[in-house]
Short mmCIF file of C-alpha atoms and ligand atoms in Angstrom, two decimals:
data_model
loop_
_atom_site.label_atom_id
_atom_site.label_comp_id
_atom_site.label_asym_id
_atom_site.label_seq_id
_atom_site.Cartn_x
_atom_site.Cartn_y
_atom_site.Cartn_z
CA MET Q 1 90.79 61.78 68.61
CA ASP Q 2 92.73 64.79 69.94
CA LEU Q 3 92.56 64.23 73.71
CA GLY Q 4 93.62 67.84 74.20
CA ASP Q 5 90.26 69.09 72.87
CA PRO Q 6 88.77 70.94 75.88
CA ASP Q 7 85.22 70.21 74.69
CA LEU Q 8 85.76 66.54 75.57
CA TYR Q 9 85.89 67.49 79.24
CA LEU Q 10 82.50 69.17 79.25
CA ASP Q 11 80.97 65.75 78.62
CA PRO Q 12 79.89 63.70 81.68
CA GLY Q 13 80.93 60.63 79.60
CA ARG Q 14 84.56 61.56 80.38
CA PHE Q 15 84.46 59.53 83.60
CA ALA Q 16 83.45 56.26 81.90
CA ARG Q 17 86.07 56.86 79.20
CA TRP Q 18 88.81 57.51 81.78
CA ARG Q 19 87.85 54.34 83.71
CA ARG Q 20 87.93 52.24 80.53
CA TYR Q 21 91.30 53.59 79.34
CA ALA Q 22 92.80 53.09 82.82
CA ALA Q 23 91.46 49.51 83.05
CA ASP Q 24 92.91 48.72 79.58
CA ASP Q 25 96.31 50.25 80.44
CA ALA Q 26 95.77 52.22 77.23
CA VAL Q 27 98.62 54.22 75.68
CA LEU Q 28 96.99 56.42 73.02
CA TRP Q 29 98.42 58.82 70.45
CA SER Q 30 96.82 62.23 69.72
CA ASP Q 31 97.86 63.74 66.39
CA ALA Q 32 99.11 67.30 66.06
CA GLY Q 33 96.30 69.65 67.06
CA THR Q 34 96.13 71.12 70.54
CA SER Q 35 99.86 70.22 70.79
CA PRO Q 36 101.80 70.98 67.59
CA GLY Q 37 103.78 67.72 67.68
CA GLY Q 38 101.01 65.49 69.03
CA PHE Q 39 101.37 63.50 72.26
CA TRP Q 40 100.94 60.10 73.89
CA SER Q 41 98.52 59.63 76.78
CA VAL Q 42 98.63 57.26 79.75
CA PHE Q 43 95.71 56.72 82.13
CA SER Q 44 96.27 53.87 84.60
CA LEU Q 45 97.71 54.45 88.08
CA ALA Q 46 100.78 52.35 87.18
CA GLY Q 47 101.17 54.02 83.75
CA CYS Q 48 101.04 57.55 85.21
CA ARG Q 49 103.48 56.60 87.99
CA ALA Q 50 105.90 55.13 85.44
CA VAL Q 51 106.05 58.45 83.58
CA LEU Q 52 106.27 60.67 86.69
CA ALA Q 53 108.62 58.49 88.80
CA PRO Q 54 111.86 60.01 90.14
CA LYS Q 55 114.20 58.07 87.84
CA ALA Q 56 111.93 58.05 84.76
CA ALA Q 57 113.57 59.23 81.53
CA PHE Q 58 111.28 62.26 81.18
CA THR Q 59 111.71 66.01 81.64
CA SER Q 60 109.38 68.91 82.51
CA GLU Q 61 111.70 71.60 81.14
CA TYR Q 62 109.97 71.90 77.75
CA GLY Q 63 106.69 72.61 79.55
CA MET Q 64 104.28 70.47 81.58
CA MET Q 65 101.00 70.92 79.79
CA ILE Q 66 99.31 70.22 76.48
CA GLY Q 67 100.32 72.84 73.94
CA PHE Q 68 103.93 71.66 74.29
CA ASP Q 69 105.89 72.52 71.17
CA ARG Q 70 109.31 70.94 70.70
CA ASP Q 71 110.40 73.90 68.54
CA HIS Q 72 109.22 76.55 71.03
CA PRO Q 73 109.79 75.18 74.53
CA ASP Q 74 108.23 76.89 77.56
CA LYS Q 75 110.23 80.10 78.15
CA ALA Q 76 109.98 79.52 81.90
CA GLY Q 77 111.74 76.10 81.54
CA GLY Q 78 114.58 75.78 84.07
CA GLY Q 79 113.57 79.05 85.81
CA MET Q 80 110.19 78.16 87.34
CA LEU Q 81 109.90 75.32 89.86
CA VAL Q 82 107.27 73.25 88.09
CA VAL Q 83 109.15 73.34 84.75
CA ALA Q 84 112.68 72.94 86.17
CA ASP Q 85 114.56 69.68 86.61
CA GLY Q 86 117.76 68.41 88.23
CA PRO Q 87 119.87 70.82 90.33
CA ARG Q 88 117.82 73.90 89.24
CA HIS Q 89 114.66 72.20 90.49
CA THR Q 90 116.33 71.11 93.75
CA ARG Q 91 117.60 74.66 94.39
CA LEU Q 92 114.21 76.30 93.81
CA ARG Q 93 112.33 73.63 95.75
CA SER Q 94 114.59 74.01 98.79
CA VAL Q 95 113.96 77.79 98.92
CA ILE Q 96 110.18 77.55 98.45
CA MET Q 97 109.58 74.39 100.53
CA PRO Q 98 109.67 75.97 104.04
CA PHE Q 99 106.83 78.35 103.07
CA LEU Q 100 104.53 75.54 101.92
CA SER Q 101 105.55 72.88 104.43
CA ARG Q 102 103.45 70.93 106.92
CA ALA Q 103 104.94 73.05 109.73
CA MET Q 104 103.78 76.21 107.92
CA ALA Q 105 100.30 74.68 107.46
CA GLU Q 106 100.18 73.91 111.20
CA SER Q 107 101.19 77.47 112.08
CA LEU Q 108 98.38 78.85 109.88
CA GLU Q 109 95.75 76.36 111.06
CA ASP Q 110 93.98 78.57 113.65
CA THR Q 111 93.83 81.61 111.36
CA VAL Q 112 92.55 79.64 108.37
CA ARG Q 113 89.99 77.80 110.52
CA GLN Q 114 88.63 81.18 111.77
CA GLU Q 115 88.41 82.66 108.28
CA VAL Q 116 86.75 79.62 106.76
CA ARG Q 117 84.30 79.35 109.67
CA GLN Q 118 83.15 82.91 109.00
CA LEU Q 119 82.82 82.32 105.24
CA VAL Q 120 80.74 79.18 105.82
CA ALA Q 121 78.57 80.87 108.47
CA ASP Q 122 77.85 83.72 106.00
CA ALA Q 123 77.06 81.24 103.22
CA VAL Q 124 74.61 79.40 105.48
CA SER Q 125 72.91 82.68 106.42
CA ALA Q 126 72.52 83.41 102.71
CA GLY Q 127 70.93 79.95 102.22
CA GLY Q 128 73.47 78.96 99.59
CA LEU Q 129 75.74 80.32 96.87
CA ASP Q 130 77.70 79.59 93.71
CA VAL Q 131 80.71 77.98 95.40
CA ALA Q 132 82.74 77.96 92.17
CA ALA Q 133 82.50 81.73 91.84
CA SER Q 134 82.49 83.09 95.36
CA LEU Q 135 83.70 80.81 98.16
CA GLY Q 136 86.06 78.50 96.22
CA PRO Q 137 88.51 81.18 94.98
CA VAL Q 138 88.64 83.21 98.20
CA ILE Q 139 90.04 80.62 100.63
CA PRO Q 140 93.18 79.63 98.64
CA ALA Q 141 93.90 83.21 97.53
CA SER Q 142 93.80 84.38 101.12
CA VAL Q 143 96.27 81.65 102.20
CA VAL Q 144 98.67 82.34 99.31
CA CYS Q 145 98.64 86.11 100.02
CA ARG Q 146 99.74 85.37 103.59
CA LEU Q 147 102.62 83.18 102.41
CA LEU Q 148 103.82 85.74 99.91
CA GLY Q 149 103.70 88.44 102.55
CA VAL Q 150 101.11 90.64 100.86
CA PRO Q 151 100.37 93.45 103.37
CA ALA Q 152 96.98 93.02 105.05
CA THR Q 153 95.80 96.33 103.56
CA ASP Q 154 96.39 95.05 99.98
CA ARG Q 155 95.08 91.55 100.56
CA ASP Q 156 91.47 92.05 99.41
CA MET Q 157 92.70 93.82 96.28
CA LEU Q 158 95.13 90.98 95.43
CA ILE Q 159 92.52 88.31 96.20
CA GLU Q 160 90.20 90.14 93.78
CA LEU Q 161 92.96 90.30 91.14
CA THR Q 162 93.91 86.63 91.48
CA SER Q 163 90.34 85.45 91.33
CA HIS Q 164 89.87 87.50 88.13
CA ALA Q 165 93.23 86.35 86.72
CA PHE Q 166 92.44 82.67 87.29
CA GLY Q 167 88.67 82.86 87.15
CA GLY Q 168 88.37 81.75 83.53
CA ALA Q 169 86.34 83.40 80.81
CA ASP Q 170 83.18 84.07 82.71
CA SER Q 171 80.79 86.91 81.99
CA SER Q 172 81.01 88.02 85.63
CA PHE Q 173 84.65 88.95 84.88
CA ASP Q 174 83.83 91.24 81.93
CA ARG Q 175 84.90 94.19 84.04
CA MET Q 176 88.47 92.89 84.07
CA PRO Q 177 89.52 90.15 81.63
CA PRO Q 178 91.88 87.46 83.03
CA ASP Q 179 94.96 88.66 81.07
CA ALA Q 180 94.60 92.22 82.32
CA ALA Q 181 94.19 91.01 85.91
CA HIS Q 182 97.23 88.74 85.57
CA SER Q 183 99.42 91.59 84.21
CA GLU Q 184 98.27 93.88 87.00
CA MET Q 185 99.07 91.16 89.54
CA ILE Q 186 102.60 90.70 88.17
CA LEU Q 187 103.19 94.48 88.25
CA TYR Q 188 101.99 94.58 91.83
CA LEU Q 189 104.31 91.67 92.74
CA ALA Q 190 107.28 93.37 90.99
CA ASP Q 191 106.74 96.44 93.22
CA LEU Q 192 106.54 94.20 96.27
CA VAL Q 193 109.79 92.42 95.27
CA ALA Q 194 111.57 95.81 94.99
CA GLU Q 195 110.26 96.81 98.41
CA ARG Q 196 111.30 93.47 100.02
CA ARG Q 197 114.79 93.84 98.54
CA ARG Q 198 115.07 97.12 100.47
CA SER Q 199 113.39 95.86 103.59
CA PRO Q 200 113.05 92.04 103.85
CA GLY Q 201 110.44 90.24 105.94
CA ASP Q 202 109.94 86.57 106.82
CA ASP Q 203 107.82 85.77 103.75
CA LEU Q 204 108.31 83.85 100.50
CA ILE Q 205 108.85 86.96 98.36
CA SER Q 206 111.63 88.13 100.69
CA ALA Q 207 113.26 84.67 100.59
CA LEU Q 208 113.27 84.57 96.78
CA ALA Q 209 114.12 88.25 96.30
CA GLY Q 210 116.96 88.11 98.83
CA ASP Q 211 118.63 85.09 97.19
CA PRO Q 212 121.41 86.31 94.88
CA ARG Q 213 121.04 83.17 92.71
CA PHE Q 214 117.69 84.40 91.34
CA ASP Q 215 117.07 87.40 89.07
CA LEU Q 216 113.81 89.40 89.05
CA ARG Q 217 112.35 87.24 86.28
CA GLU Q 218 112.92 84.05 88.28
CA VAL Q 219 111.50 85.59 91.45
CA LEU Q 220 108.32 86.64 89.61
CA LEU Q 221 108.01 83.31 87.77
CA ASN Q 222 108.08 81.44 91.04
CA CYS Q 223 105.66 83.78 92.82
CA ASP Q 224 103.37 83.17 89.86
CA ASN Q 225 103.91 79.40 90.17
CA VAL Q 226 102.81 79.46 93.81
CA LEU Q 227 99.86 81.74 93.04
CA VAL Q 228 98.62 79.64 90.11
CA GLY Q 229 99.45 76.31 91.79
CA GLY Q 230 97.76 77.36 95.02
CA ASN Q 231 94.66 78.99 93.58
CA GLU Q 232 93.75 77.30 90.35
CA THR Q 233 93.53 73.80 91.80
CA THR Q 234 92.39 74.24 95.39
CA ARG Q 235 89.42 76.44 94.48
CA HIS Q 236 87.97 73.54 92.46
CA ALA Q 237 88.70 70.99 95.18
CA ILE Q 238 86.77 73.31 97.54
CA ALA Q 239 83.83 73.66 95.13
CA GLY Q 240 83.99 69.91 94.43
CA CYS Q 241 83.88 69.19 98.16
CA PHE Q 242 80.34 70.65 98.23
CA HIS Q 243 79.44 68.60 95.14
CA ALA Q 244 80.81 65.40 96.72
CA LEU Q 245 78.88 66.00 99.96
CA ALA Q 246 75.69 66.50 97.96
CA THR Q 247 76.18 63.06 96.35
CA ALA Q 248 76.93 61.32 99.66
CA ALA Q 249 74.10 62.21 102.06
CA GLY Q 250 74.89 61.62 105.73
CA THR Q 251 78.62 62.33 105.41
CA LEU Q 252 78.44 65.49 107.54
CA ASP Q 253 76.50 63.55 110.21
CA ARG Q 254 79.28 60.95 110.25
CA LEU Q 255 81.88 63.71 110.57
CA ARG Q 256 79.97 65.30 113.48
CA THR Q 257 79.99 61.95 115.28
CA ASP Q 258 83.60 61.12 114.39
CA PRO Q 259 85.83 64.19 113.77
CA ASP Q 260 88.76 61.82 112.96
CA LEU Q 261 86.98 61.14 109.66
CA VAL Q 262 88.20 64.52 108.45
CA GLY Q 263 91.59 63.18 107.22
CA PRO Q 264 90.13 60.37 105.05
CA LEU Q 265 87.45 62.80 103.82
CA VAL Q 266 90.10 65.28 102.65
CA GLU Q 267 91.94 62.53 100.71
CA GLU Q 268 88.72 61.37 99.09
CA VAL Q 269 87.82 64.95 98.09
CA ILE Q 270 91.21 65.22 96.33
CA ARG Q 271 90.76 61.86 94.58
CA TRP Q 272 87.11 62.39 93.64
CA THR Q 273 87.60 65.94 92.35
CA SER Q 274 91.14 65.49 90.84
CA PRO Q 275 91.42 69.21 89.97
CA ALA Q 276 94.78 68.82 88.15
CA MET Q 277 93.59 67.11 84.98
CA HIS Q 278 96.90 66.37 83.34
CA VAL Q 279 100.67 66.81 83.55
CA LEU Q 280 102.95 66.43 80.54
CA ARG Q 281 106.51 65.18 80.25
CA VAL Q 282 108.93 64.84 77.32
CA ALA Q 283 110.97 61.63 76.91
CA THR Q 284 114.72 62.21 77.20
CA GLU Q 285 115.47 58.80 75.62
CA ASP Q 286 113.46 56.02 73.95
CA VAL Q 287 111.10 54.56 76.55
CA GLU Q 288 108.92 51.41 76.64
CA LEU Q 289 105.38 51.94 77.93
CA PRO Q 290 102.90 49.00 78.04
CA GLY Q 291 102.66 47.86 74.41
CA GLN Q 292 104.17 51.06 73.06
CA ARG Q 293 107.63 52.47 72.37
CA VAL Q 294 107.88 56.25 72.96
CA ALA Q 295 110.70 57.90 71.04
CA SER Q 296 113.10 60.37 72.66
CA GLY Q 297 111.67 63.91 72.30
CA GLU Q 298 108.01 62.77 72.23
CA ALA Q 299 105.54 64.05 74.82
CA VAL Q 300 103.50 61.88 77.19
CA VAL Q 301 100.47 63.16 79.09
CA ALA Q 302 99.47 61.55 82.40
CA TRP Q 303 95.70 61.96 82.99
CA LEU Q 304 95.41 62.17 86.79
CA PRO Q 305 91.59 61.88 87.16
CA ALA Q 306 91.82 58.69 85.07
CA ALA Q 307 94.52 57.22 87.35
CA ASN Q 308 92.34 58.21 90.31
CA ARG Q 309 89.48 56.16 88.82
CA ASP Q 310 91.60 53.16 87.86
CA PRO Q 311 89.16 50.30 88.64
CA ARG Q 312 92.02 48.01 89.72
CA HIS Q 313 92.68 50.37 92.66
CA PHE Q 314 89.39 52.17 93.29
CA ALA Q 315 86.20 50.07 93.33
CA ALA Q 316 83.06 52.00 92.25
CA ALA Q 317 85.49 54.84 91.56
CA ASP Q 318 82.82 57.45 90.74
CA GLU Q 319 81.37 57.12 94.24
CA PHE Q 320 82.57 59.40 97.01
CA ARG Q 321 83.71 56.91 99.70
CA PRO Q 322 86.06 58.18 102.42
CA GLY Q 323 88.42 55.57 103.83
CA ARG Q 324 89.92 54.29 100.57
CA PRO Q 325 93.69 53.66 100.49
CA ALA Q 326 95.37 57.07 100.03
CA ASN Q 327 97.29 56.06 96.89
CA HIS Q 328 95.64 58.59 94.58
CA LEU Q 329 97.69 60.79 92.25
CA GLY Q 330 95.69 63.99 92.86
CA PHE Q 331 98.87 65.80 93.92
CA GLY Q 332 100.97 64.16 91.21
CA TYR Q 333 103.89 61.84 91.85
CA GLY Q 334 107.68 61.91 91.86
CA PRO Q 335 110.01 64.91 92.09
CA HIS Q 336 107.29 67.45 91.22
CA HIS Q 337 104.77 66.06 93.74
CA CYS Q 338 102.69 69.06 94.84
CA LEU Q 339 104.65 71.25 97.19
CA GLY Q 340 101.43 72.86 98.49
CA ALA Q 341 99.72 69.57 99.44
CA ALA Q 342 99.86 70.31 103.20
CA LEU Q 343 98.23 73.72 102.65
CA ALA Q 344 95.56 72.31 100.33
CA ARG Q 345 94.77 69.66 102.94
CA LEU Q 346 94.60 72.34 105.66
CA GLU Q 347 92.12 74.40 103.61
CA LEU Q 348 89.89 71.38 102.95
CA ARG Q 349 90.09 70.28 106.59
CA ALA Q 350 89.02 73.76 107.71
CA LEU Q 351 86.15 73.70 105.23
CA LEU Q 352 84.86 70.26 106.21
CA LEU Q 353 85.01 71.06 109.94
CA ALA Q 354 83.16 74.35 109.40
CA LEU Q 355 80.53 72.58 107.29
CA ALA Q 356 80.06 69.95 110.02
CA GLU Q 357 79.55 72.78 112.53
CA PHE Q 358 77.04 74.84 110.55
CA VAL Q 359 75.49 72.71 107.80
CA ASP Q 360 73.02 69.85 108.06
CA SER Q 361 72.98 68.99 104.38
CA VAL Q 362 74.25 70.26 101.02
CA SER Q 363 72.31 70.02 97.78
CA VAL Q 364 73.25 71.09 94.27
CA VAL Q 365 70.78 73.44 92.59
CA GLY Q 366 70.50 72.92 88.83
CA GLU Q 367 73.23 71.32 86.74
CA PRO Q 368 76.90 71.91 87.68
CA VAL Q 369 78.65 73.79 84.85
CA PRO Q 370 82.15 72.34 84.21
CA LEU Q 371 85.14 74.43 83.14
CA ARG Q 372 86.03 74.15 79.47
CA SER Q 373 89.63 73.08 80.00
CA ASN Q 374 91.96 70.15 79.39
CA LEU Q 375 94.19 71.26 82.29
CA VAL Q 376 91.97 72.14 85.23
CA HIS Q 377 89.18 69.73 86.10
CA GLY Q 378 86.78 72.05 87.80
CA TYR Q 379 83.63 74.09 87.81
CA ARG Q 380 82.57 77.26 86.14
CA HIS Q 381 79.43 77.34 88.27
CA LEU Q 382 78.19 75.16 91.10
CA GLN Q 383 75.15 76.58 92.85
CA VAL Q 384 74.45 74.89 96.17
CA ARG Q 385 71.78 75.11 98.86
CA LEU Q 386 72.89 74.76 102.47
CA GLU Q 387 70.47 73.56 105.18
CA PRO Q 388 71.59 74.82 108.60
CA VAL Q 389 72.03 72.36 111.50
C1 HEM V 1 102.74 70.86 91.85
C2 HEM V 1 98.10 69.46 92.23
C3 HEM V 1 97.43 72.80 95.71
C4 HEM V 1 101.80 74.63 94.78
C5 HEM V 1 101.56 70.17 91.68
C6 HEM V 1 101.38 69.01 90.84
C7 HEM V 1 100.08 68.62 90.94
C8 HEM V 1 99.43 69.53 91.85
C9 HEM V 1 99.39 67.47 90.21
C10 HEM V 1 102.47 68.31 90.01
C11 HEM V 1 102.80 69.03 88.71
C12 HEM V 1 103.73 68.22 87.85
O1 HEM V 1 103.99 67.05 88.14
O2 HEM V 1 104.19 68.75 86.82
C13 HEM V 1 97.53 70.25 93.20
C14 HEM V 1 96.17 70.08 93.69
C15 HEM V 1 95.99 71.01 94.67
C16 HEM V 1 97.22 71.77 94.80
C17 HEM V 1 95.18 69.05 93.17
C18 HEM V 1 94.78 71.32 95.50
C19 HEM V 1 93.79 70.48 95.72
C20 HEM V 1 98.56 73.57 95.79
C21 HEM V 1 98.77 74.67 96.69
C22 HEM V 1 99.99 75.22 96.40
C23 HEM V 1 100.56 74.42 95.34
C24 HEM V 1 97.76 75.12 97.76
C25 HEM V 1 100.70 76.40 97.01
C26 HEM V 1 100.19 77.25 97.85
C27 HEM V 1 102.42 73.75 93.92
C28 HEM V 1 103.78 73.93 93.46
C29 HEM V 1 104.06 72.84 92.61
C30 HEM V 1 102.86 72.02 92.58
C31 HEM V 1 104.72 75.08 93.84
C32 HEM V 1 105.36 72.55 91.87
C33 HEM V 1 106.19 71.53 92.62
C34 HEM V 1 107.43 71.13 91.86
O3 HEM V 1 107.47 71.26 90.64
O4 HEM V 1 108.39 70.67 92.51
N1 HEM V 1 100.36 70.46 92.31
N2 HEM V 1 98.11 71.28 93.89
N3 HEM V 1 99.67 73.44 94.99
N4 HEM V 1 101.89 72.59 93.37
FE1 HEM V 1 100.06 71.87 93.72
#
């Protein structure tokens, strides 16, 4: 079986398969297909950690997703944070880190809470909405625009562009296909970089553009990394938060009674939704995985939703149960652990608190439509009904 086949992840049976592979500590080979050289897969929490750990003999510089081709490595390798290793990775991470830090999340908290409150209040007035298409993409795009320093007057336009660029192939985007929106976004960012070089501000674009160690290509690659990393995952965690609440009636009542539940709820939303479906690494030397020798140069894929359903760590793993130990791998593990985790948590916290304020109960209308993807574990459509308090 080629585990890179995106059709596999439209099937609700994926959860049982992930649980079984994780429980068995399976290490499986997928022949050449979605990745030209084939790849190994690991599923258990321990197996994924072993591949992603700081000292593990694996690199991200050939690329970090299925499609990896030894003969044609990712052109961004070494220049973009998520596909850079060693000193190049450390240098990029230290420049970007202050803009995605916990302190930055705290400084944005009031603004994000206000924005999300308004979005939720509007959604409740409308009775419900497709959270995958309308509310999910807007919250993270708005936060990322602030970090990049997109002028307030351009923000709606860039939010529109990013939600088209990362919206997937959906008929509602016929007006502007994703590739066209992405190109337009990069052109817009290139203009902004030129402007910030002339007149810097206190934003991420100015920090990257003003650093003589980075050329224009590297500045744009890393703006793109933050845009994609911030939008493409969080929007599905947000949509999935509604889905989770619909499966666990009474959760919003518990949150109203005990606002401290919000932290454990956020962690469980990340675990339960696991929007980053896989990360890939390439072995830099021969490596022993449980029952399997991986040769230097071979690729290994860590399936994060499988690790997050490993039955040895998460009992009744398909159930949404806040309060579990926070040892999930939703944000990855090791040197590339998600740099935007504090911001993602802030966005989900703001959403849950706004839902507790305005919504009595959430229900899903019709069948959720999953994304056809082996990379992003998310929703194409998720129509929900919201009962006001
Ligand atoms: C890295 C997941 C939100 C920016 C990662 C990685 C994962 C991940 C699994 C590791 C990639 C690897 O090991 O190759 C998620 C999830 C999110 C989320 C599930 C939301 C629920 C965000 C946000 C931002 C962001 C909001 C920025 C605004 C990044 C960046 C990296 C990263 C820059 C690269 C870090 C590095 O390579 O050192 N994310 N992410 N992410 N994420 Fe996130």
